[in-house]
Amino acid sequence: MKTDLLPTERFPHTAAAPSRELAPARKSPLAIVPRLAGYGLLGFIAWLLLSTLLEPWLSNRATRAVLNAPAMLITTPISGTVSELHAQIGQSIEPGQTIAVIKNNTVARDSLTTLLTQRLDLQSRLDDLDHRIQADRRMLEYVNHQYDQYQNANVSQLKNTYASLQAQQDAASAKLEELDTKYQRAMTLQRDGAVSAATVSAARAEADAARNEADALDKSADGMGASIAAAQRGIYVASGQSSNDQLSQLSQRRADLQSSITGEQAQLDALNKQMSDLNNLVTHEQDRVQTLSDYAVKAFGNGAAQDIVAPVGTQVTAGATLVRASDCSKTDVVAVFPARMAGRLNVGTRLRVQIEPSGRSHDAHISQILPTANEALQNGYSAPFPYAEDGSVYALAQWDTQDGANAGMPPCTPGRSVTASLR
């Protein structure tokens, strides 16, 4: 019968093994790391579940919010080609600033051609009338010269005749004085009985004849003086003399020329007035054609260019958008709130908006609440509205007046995400 041996007996060489192999093993410090990692993962999953499921029910923040501004579309009223573009993306735009120039080579010029033809015809009439006036003036100058020569000669002739009459008057006066003296002496001698009555009568007859001759000369002299005065004033009485007839003809010719020049000058003034009005029409039509040929499209409000729709060289039609800009003066906030917060949202509800994560908050208030934002509404803004889940509510908010100066820290950044929450 075989007896069992002790281990020391079966393996004698192990009898001297150290006693530490029989003691319990010591644990390593790194053995706890997997356990801690597991706890951390479980904690993260728990936090994720809590934040996903519970925080939306406890938070008063909007799920999404962006800065937005009304869109300002700069369009062209005419068709043509964009030849110049003076706007760049992000550039500020001011009212009256030239944004683009539209070149149109198909502008109708019929009215301008008609006006230019009328002006050429009117200018020809003006030139012809001016030449006639100049010719009549030269003729009038010649007639005046001839008239002055004839008048001077006639007046000189009349003055010579008048001087001769005056000499005859002096002789007749002396003769009359002598005969009157003779008659008085004859009457004295008759009273003394020295001469007969026949002698006195003869003396008287001679004195009366001399007196009649003197009176006739006086009348002739007076008439000649009046003729000289009339001739000096250019007045002549037909007398059958060639000089008077020539002067009358020259005077009539001069009057006719003066009347003709006056009438022609009146016509010239009327045509000049017509030409002035026609020139104004031509200028306005040329400006219209030039404006439509190189039409300058100008901005009508303040803002900033966001998109260049029609660059240089683009063929555009009337009403096409050239530049899409933002009205920076009306920057506001578009926020999307979950359906559970719809009951807390009303027009006028105060919001706290934070643009920069580390910046200060700004005050705003809801101006409009929308269950949906259709495409037509969004086209009126510079940036599309943020995505909203079913049942979410859009809230359009405006900056408070007292906070407006500092609200738009980036005043023209449509689409910039911000944080919005109820106050």
GROMACS .gro file of N, CA and C in nm, residues 142-257:
model
  348
  142TYR      N    1  -2.587  15.529  -9.518
  142TYR     CA    2  -2.560  15.599  -9.645
  142TYR      C    3  -2.667  15.703  -9.672
  143VAL      N    4  -2.795  15.669  -9.651
  143VAL     CA    5  -2.905  15.763  -9.674
  143VAL      C    6  -2.892  15.882  -9.580
  144ASN      N    7  -2.858  15.855  -9.455
  144ASN     CA    8  -2.839  15.966  -9.361
  144ASN      C    9  -2.727  16.059  -9.407
  145HIS      N   10  -2.621  15.999  -9.457
  145HIS     CA   11  -2.511  16.082  -9.506
  145HIS      C   12  -2.556  16.167  -9.624
  146GLN      N   13  -2.627  16.106  -9.719
  146GLN     CA   14  -2.678  16.180  -9.833
  146GLN      C   15  -2.776  16.288  -9.790
  147TYR      N   16  -2.862  16.251  -9.698
  147TYR     CA   17  -2.962  16.346  -9.650
  147TYR      C   18  -2.894  16.466  -9.584
  148ASP      N   19  -2.793  16.439  -9.502
  148ASP     CA   20  -2.723  16.549  -9.435
  148ASP      C   21  -2.657  16.641  -9.538
  149GLN      N   22  -2.598  16.584  -9.642
  149GLN     CA   23  -2.535  16.667  -9.744
  149GLN      C   24  -2.639  16.755  -9.815
  150TYR      N   25  -2.749  16.694  -9.859
  150TYR     CA   26  -2.852  16.772  -9.927
  150TYR      C   27  -2.914  16.873  -9.833
  151GLN      N   28  -2.937  16.834  -9.709
  151GLN     CA   29  -2.998  16.928  -9.615
  151GLN      C   30  -2.906  17.047  -9.589
  152ASN      N   31  -2.777  17.020  -9.569
  152ASN     CA   32  -2.683  17.130  -9.547
  152ASN      C   33  -2.678  17.224  -9.667
  153ALA      N   34  -2.677  17.164  -9.787
  153ALA     CA   35  -2.675  17.248  -9.907
  153ALA      C   36  -2.802  17.329  -9.919
  154ASN      N   37  -2.916  17.267  -9.892
  154ASN     CA   38  -3.044  17.338  -9.904
  154ASN      C   39  -3.056  17.448  -9.800
  155VAL      N   40  -3.016  17.416  -9.676
  155VAL     CA   41  -3.022  17.518  -9.571
  155VAL      C   42  -2.930  17.634  -9.604
  156SER      N   43  -2.812  17.601  -9.657
  156SER     CA   44  -2.720  17.709  -9.697
  156SER      C   45  -2.782  17.794  -9.807
  157GLN      N   46  -2.847  17.732  -9.904
  157GLN     CA   47  -2.912  17.806 -10.012
  157GLN      C   48  -3.022  17.895  -9.956
  158LEU      N   49  -3.103  17.837  -9.866
  158LEU     CA   50  -3.210  17.916  -9.807
  158LEU      C   51  -3.154  18.032  -9.725
  159LYS      N   52  -3.046  18.008  -9.655
  159LYS     CA   53  -2.986  18.117  -9.576
  159LYS      C   54  -2.932  18.227  -9.668
  160ASN      N   55  -2.874  18.188  -9.782
  160ASN     CA   56  -2.828  18.290  -9.878
  160ASN      C   57  -2.944  18.373  -9.931
  161THR      N   58  -3.052  18.304  -9.965
  161THR     CA   59  -3.171  18.375 -10.013
  161THR      C   60  -3.225  18.468  -9.905
  162TYR      N   61  -3.225  18.415  -9.780
  162TYR     CA   62  -3.273  18.497  -9.669
  162TYR      C   63  -3.184  18.620  -9.649
  163ALA      N   64  -3.054  18.601  -9.664
  163ALA     CA   65  -2.963  18.716  -9.651
  163ALA      C   66  -2.989  18.819  -9.761
  164SER      N   67  -3.018  18.770  -9.884
  164SER     CA   68  -3.049  18.863  -9.993
  164SER      C   69  -3.177  18.939  -9.965
  165LEU      N   70  -3.276  18.871  -9.912
  165LEU     CA   71  -3.401  18.938  -9.877
  165LEU      C   72  -3.379  19.042  -9.768
  166GLN      N   73  -3.294  19.011  -9.674
  166GLN     CA   74  -3.265  19.108  -9.568
  166GLN      C   75  -3.198  19.233  -9.626
  167ALA      N   76  -3.109  19.210  -9.723
  167ALA     CA   77  -3.046  19.326  -9.788
  167ALA      C   78  -3.150  19.410  -9.863
  168GLN      N   79  -3.240  19.341  -9.931
  168GLN     CA   80  -3.346  19.412 -10.001
  168GLN      C   81  -3.436  19.486  -9.903
  169GLN      N   82  -3.460  19.420  -9.785
  169GLN     CA   83  -3.540  19.487  -9.683
  169GLN      C   84  -3.473  19.616  -9.637
  170ASP      N   85  -3.343  19.608  -9.616
  170ASP     CA   86  -3.271  19.729  -9.572
  170ASP      C   87  -3.281  19.840  -9.677
  171ALA      N   88  -3.265  19.800  -9.805
  171ALA     CA   89  -3.273  19.902  -9.912
  171ALA      C   90  -3.414  19.959  -9.920
  172ALA      N   91  -3.515  19.869  -9.909
  172ALA     CA   92  -3.653  19.917  -9.916
  172ALA      C   93  -3.685  20.006  -9.799
  173SER      N   94  -3.634  19.973  -9.682
  173SER     CA   95  -3.659  20.057  -9.564
  173SER      C   96  -3.597  20.196  -9.582
  174ALA      N   97  -3.474  20.198  -9.636
  174ALA     CA   98  -3.409  20.328  -9.659
  174ALA      C   99  -3.485  20.410  -9.762
  175LYS      N  100  -3.530  20.343  -9.869
  175LYS     CA  101  -3.605  20.411  -9.974
  175LYS      C  102  -3.737  20.463  -9.919
  176LEU      N  103  -3.805  20.378  -9.838
  176LEU     CA  104  -3.932  20.421  -9.780
  176LEU      C  105  -3.913  20.540  -9.689
  177GLU      N  106  -3.806  20.536  -9.611
  177GLU     CA  107  -3.779  20.649  -9.521
  177GLU      C  108  -3.754  20.778  -9.600
  178GLU      N  109  -3.682  20.764  -9.712
  178GLU     CA  110  -3.653  20.881  -9.797
  178GLU      C  111  -3.780  20.936  -9.859
  179LEU      N  112  -3.866  20.845  -9.909
  179LEU     CA  113  -3.990  20.891  -9.974
  179LEU      C  114  -4.086  20.950  -9.872
  180ASP      N  115  -4.088  20.894  -9.751
  180ASP     CA  116  -4.174  20.953  -9.648
  180ASP      C  117  -4.127  21.095  -9.615
  181THR      N  118  -3.994  21.111  -9.612
  181THR     CA  119  -3.941  21.246  -9.586
  181THR      C  120  -3.979  21.342  -9.699
  182LYS      N  121  -3.969  21.293  -9.822
  182LYS     CA  122  -4.006  21.375  -9.939
  182LYS      C  123  -4.154  21.414  -9.934
  183TYR      N  124  -4.238  21.318  -9.894
  183TYR     CA  125  -4.381  21.345  -9.887
  183TYR      C  126  -4.410  21.448  -9.779
  184GLN      N  127  -4.344  21.437  -9.664
  184GLN     CA  128  -4.366  21.534  -9.557
  184GLN      C  129  -4.320  21.675  -9.601
  185ARG      N  130  -4.207  21.683  -9.673
  185ARG     CA  131  -4.159  21.813  -9.720
  185ARG      C  132  -4.254  21.873  -9.824
  186ALA      N  133  -4.313  21.785  -9.909
  186ALA     CA  134  -4.408  21.836 -10.011
  186ALA      C  135  -4.532  21.891  -9.944
  187MET      N  136  -4.577  21.825  -9.837
  187MET     CA  137  -4.695  21.875  -9.769
  187MET      C  138  -4.665  22.009  -9.705
  188THR      N  139  -4.544  22.024  -9.652
  188THR     CA  140  -4.507  22.152  -9.590
  188THR      C  141  -4.502  22.263  -9.696
  189LEU      N  142  -4.445  22.234  -9.809
  189LEU     CA  143  -4.435  22.333  -9.916
  189LEU      C  144  -4.573  22.366  -9.972
  190GLN      N  145  -4.663  22.266  -9.972
  190GLN     CA  146  -4.798  22.294 -10.022
  190GLN      C  147  -4.868  22.390  -9.929
  191ARG      N  148  -4.848  22.375  -9.797
  191ARG     CA  149  -4.912  22.466  -9.704
  191ARG      C  150  -4.858  22.610  -9.722
  192ASP      N  151  -4.730  22.615  -9.762
  192ASP     CA  152  -4.670  22.749  -9.784
  192ASP      C  153  -4.702  22.802  -9.924
  193GLY      N  154  -4.767  22.718 -10.006
  193GLY     CA  155  -4.804  22.760 -10.142
  193GLY      C  156  -4.690  22.749 -10.240
  194ALA      N  157  -4.586  22.674 -10.205
  194ALA     CA  158  -4.470  22.664 -10.293
  194ALA      C  159  -4.491  22.561 -10.402
  195VAL      N  160  -4.568  22.449 -10.369
  195VAL     CA  161  -4.592  22.343 -10.467
  195VAL      C  162  -4.741  22.318 -10.477
  196SER      N  163  -4.776  22.249 -10.582
  196SER     CA  164  -4.918  22.222 -10.606
  196SER      C  165  -4.959  22.092 -10.536
  197ALA      N  166  -5.090  22.071 -10.536
  197ALA     CA  167  -5.144  21.946 -10.476
  197ALA      C  168  -5.103  21.825 -10.557
  198ALA      N  169  -5.079  21.839 -10.686
  198ALA     CA  170  -5.039  21.727 -10.769
  198ALA      C  171  -4.902  21.675 -10.727
  199THR      N  172  -4.816  21.768 -10.689
  199THR     CA  173  -4.682  21.726 -10.645
  199THR      C  174  -4.690  21.645 -10.516
  200VAL      N  175  -4.780  21.689 -10.427
  200VAL     CA  176  -4.798  21.615 -10.300
  200VAL      C  177  -4.854  21.477 -10.327
  201SER      N  178  -4.951  21.468 -10.417
  201SER     CA  179  -5.011  21.337 -10.448
  201SER      C  180  -4.907  21.244 -10.509
  202ALA      N  181  -4.823  21.299 -10.598
  202ALA     CA  182  -4.721  21.215 -10.659
  202ALA      C  183  -4.622  21.164 -10.553
  203ALA      N  184  -4.586  21.252 -10.458
  203ALA     CA  185  -4.493  21.209 -10.351
  203ALA      C  186  -4.556  21.102 -10.263
  204ARG      N  187  -4.683  21.119 -10.239
  204ARG     CA  188  -4.753  21.022 -10.155
  204ARG      C  189  -4.760  20.888 -10.227
  205ALA      N  190  -4.789  20.890 -10.356
  205ALA     CA  191  -4.799  20.766 -10.431
  205ALA      C  192  -4.666  20.693 -10.431
  206GLU      N  193  -4.557  20.764 -10.446
  206GLU     CA  194  -4.425  20.701 -10.443
  206GLU      C  195  -4.397  20.639 -10.306
  207ALA      N  196  -4.437  20.709 -10.198
  207ALA     CA  197  -4.416  20.655 -10.063
  207ALA      C  198  -4.500  20.529 -10.040
  208ASP      N  199  -4.626  20.534 -10.089
  208ASP     CA  200  -4.710  20.414 -10.070
  208ASP      C  201  -4.655  20.295 -10.148
  209ALA      N  202  -4.607  20.318 -10.268
  209ALA     CA  203  -4.550  20.209 -10.346
  209ALA      C  204  -4.426  20.150 -10.276
  210ALA      N  205  -4.344  20.238 -10.221
  210ALA     CA  206  -4.225  20.190 -10.149
  210ALA      C  207  -4.264  20.112 -10.023
  211ARG      N  208  -4.370  20.159  -9.960
  211ARG     CA  209  -4.415  20.088  -9.839
  211ARG      C  210  -4.468  19.951  -9.876
  212ASN      N  211  -4.545  19.942  -9.982
  212ASN     CA  212  -4.595  19.811 -10.025
  212ASN      C  213  -4.480  19.717 -10.061
  213GLU      N  214  -4.382  19.769 -10.126
  213GLU     CA  215  -4.264  19.687 -10.161
  213GLU      C  216  -4.192  19.640 -10.036
  214ALA      N  217  -4.181  19.726  -9.936
  214ALA     CA  218  -4.115  19.689  -9.811
  214ALA      C  219  -4.194  19.582  -9.737
  215ASP      N  220  -4.328  19.598  -9.737
  215ASP     CA  221  -4.412  19.497  -9.672
  215ASP      C  222  -4.398  19.361  -9.740
  216ALA      N  223  -4.395  19.364  -9.874
  216ALA     CA  224  -4.378  19.237  -9.947
  216ALA      C  225  -4.245  19.171  -9.914
  217LEU      N  226  -4.142  19.253  -9.905
  217LEU     CA  227  -4.010  19.196  -9.869
  217LEU      C  228  -4.011  19.140  -9.727
  218ASP      N  229  -4.081  19.207  -9.636
  218ASP     CA  230  -4.089  19.156  -9.498
  218ASP      C  231  -4.158  19.020  -9.494
  219LYS      N  232  -4.266  19.010  -9.572
  219LYS     CA  233  -4.337  18.882  -9.573
  219LYS      C  234  -4.250  18.771  -9.634
  220SER      N  235  -4.178  18.810  -9.741
  220SER     CA  236  -4.089  18.710  -9.802
  220SER      C  237  -3.980  18.668  -9.706
  221ALA      N  238  -3.926  18.762  -9.632
  221ALA     CA  239  -3.821  18.730  -9.535
  221ALA      C  240  -3.873  18.642  -9.422
  222ASP      N  241  -3.996  18.676  -9.373
  222ASP     CA  242  -4.055  18.592  -9.268
  222ASP      C  243  -4.078  18.451  -9.318
  223GLY      N  244  -4.127  18.440  -9.441
  223GLY     CA  245  -4.149  18.307  -9.498
  223GLY      C  246  -4.018  18.231  -9.516
  224MET      N  247  -3.916  18.305  -9.560
  224MET     CA  248  -3.786  18.239  -9.577
  224MET      C  249  -3.729  18.193  -9.443
  225GLY      N  250  -3.748  18.272  -9.338
  225GLY     CA  251  -3.701  18.231  -9.205
  225GLY      C  252  -3.771  18.106  -9.156
  226ALA      N  253  -3.905  18.101  -9.182
  226ALA     CA  254  -3.979  17.981  -9.144
  226ALA      C  255  -3.932  17.861  -9.225
  227SER      N  256  -3.901  17.883  -9.355
  227SER     CA  257  -3.852  17.771  -9.438
  227SER      C  258  -3.718  17.720  -9.387
  228ILE      N  259  -3.632  17.813  -9.343
  228ILE     CA  260  -3.500  17.773  -9.291
  228ILE      C  261  -3.518  17.692  -9.163
  229ALA      N  262  -3.608  17.740  -9.073
  229ALA     CA  263  -3.631  17.666  -8.948
  229ALA      C  264  -3.689  17.528  -8.977
  230ALA      N  265  -3.782  17.520  -9.073
  230ALA     CA  266  -3.840  17.390  -9.109
  230ALA      C  267  -3.736  17.300  -9.171
  231ALA      N  268  -3.650  17.356  -9.260
  231ALA     CA  269  -3.546  17.275  -9.324
  231ALA      C  270  -3.448  17.222  -9.222
  232GLN      N  271  -3.416  17.302  -9.123
  232GLN     CA  272  -3.324  17.254  -9.019
  232GLN      C  273  -3.385  17.140  -8.937
  233ARG      N  274  -3.520  17.139  -8.929
  233ARG     CA  275  -3.588  17.029  -8.859
  233ARG      C  276  -3.620  16.914  -8.953
  234GLY      N  277  -3.586  16.928  -9.081
  234GLY     CA  278  -3.610  16.820  -9.177
  234GLY      C  279  -3.749  16.823  -9.234
  235ILE      N  280  -3.815  16.938  -9.232
  235ILE     CA  281  -3.950  16.950  -9.287
  235ILE      C  282  -3.942  17.032  -9.415
  236TYR      N  283  -3.998  16.975  -9.522
  236TYR     CA  284  -3.994  17.043  -9.652
  236TYR      C  285  -4.133  17.044  -9.711
  237VAL      N  286  -4.164  17.158  -9.776
  237VAL     CA  287  -4.291  17.173  -9.847
  237VAL      C  288  -4.262  17.162  -9.996
  238ALA      N  289  -4.341  17.078 -10.063
  238ALA     CA  290  -4.317  17.061 -10.206
  238ALA      C  291  -4.324  17.195 -10.277
  239SER      N  292  -4.215  17.226 -10.344
  239SER     CA  293  -4.206  17.355 -10.413
  239SER      C  294  -4.166  17.341 -10.558
  240GLY      N  295  -4.150  17.215 -10.602
  240GLY     CA  296  -4.110  17.193 -10.740
  240GLY      C  297  -3.961  17.201 -10.760
  241GLN      N  298  -3.885  17.233 -10.656
  241GLN     CA  299  -3.740  17.241 -10.669
  241GLN      C  300  -3.682  17.100 -10.658
  242SER      N  301  -3.580  17.074 -10.737
  242SER     CA  302  -3.520  16.941 -10.739
  242SER      C  303  -3.456  16.907 -10.605
  243SER      N  304  -3.396  17.007 -10.540
  243SER     CA  305  -3.331  16.980 -10.411
  243SER      C  306  -3.432  16.939 -10.307
  244ASN      N  307  -3.545  17.007 -10.304
  244ASN     CA  308  -3.649  16.971 -10.208
  244ASN      C  309  -3.705  16.833 -10.238
  245ASP      N  310  -3.725  16.803 -10.364
  245ASP     CA  311  -3.775  16.671 -10.400
  245ASP      C  312  -3.677  16.561 -10.360
  246GLN      N  313  -3.548  16.586 -10.380
  246GLN     CA  314  -3.447  16.486 -10.342
  246GLN      C  315  -3.444  16.465 -10.191
  247LEU      N  316  -3.454  16.573 -10.117
  247LEU     CA  317  -3.456  16.564  -9.972
  247LEU      C  318  -3.580  16.490  -9.923
  248SER      N  319  -3.692  16.516  -9.989
  248SER     CA  320  -3.816  16.446  -9.950
  248SER      C  321  -3.802  16.297  -9.975
  249GLN      N  322  -3.743  16.261 -10.089
  249GLN     CA  323  -3.723  16.119 -10.119
  249GLN      C  324  -3.627  16.054 -10.020
  250LEU      N  325  -3.518  16.125  -9.990
  250LEU     CA  326  -3.422  16.070  -9.892
  250LEU      C  327  -3.485  16.057  -9.755
  251SER      N  328  -3.567  16.155  -9.718
  251SER     CA  329  -3.633  16.149  -9.589
  251SER      C  330  -3.730  16.031  -9.583
  252GLN      N  331  -3.805  16.010  -9.692
  252GLN     CA  332  -3.897  15.898  -9.696
  252GLN      C  333  -3.821  15.765  -9.693
  253ARG      N  334  -3.711  15.762  -9.769
  253ARG     CA  335  -3.629  15.640  -9.771
  253ARG      C  336  -3.573  15.611  -9.632
  254ARG      N  337  -3.530  15.714  -9.564
  254ARG     CA  338  -3.476  15.696  -9.429
  254ARG      C  339  -3.583  15.645  -9.333
  255ALA      N  340  -3.703  15.701  -9.344
  255ALA     CA  341  -3.813  15.657  -9.258
  255ALA      C  342  -3.848  15.511  -9.286
  256ASP      N  343  -3.849  15.474  -9.415
  256ASP     CA  344  -3.879  15.335  -9.449
  256ASP      C  345  -3.774  15.240  -9.393
  257LEU      N  346  -3.647  15.279  -9.405
  257LEU     CA  347  -3.540  15.195  -9.353
  257LEU      C  348  -3.548  15.181  -9.201
   0.00000   0.00000   0.00000
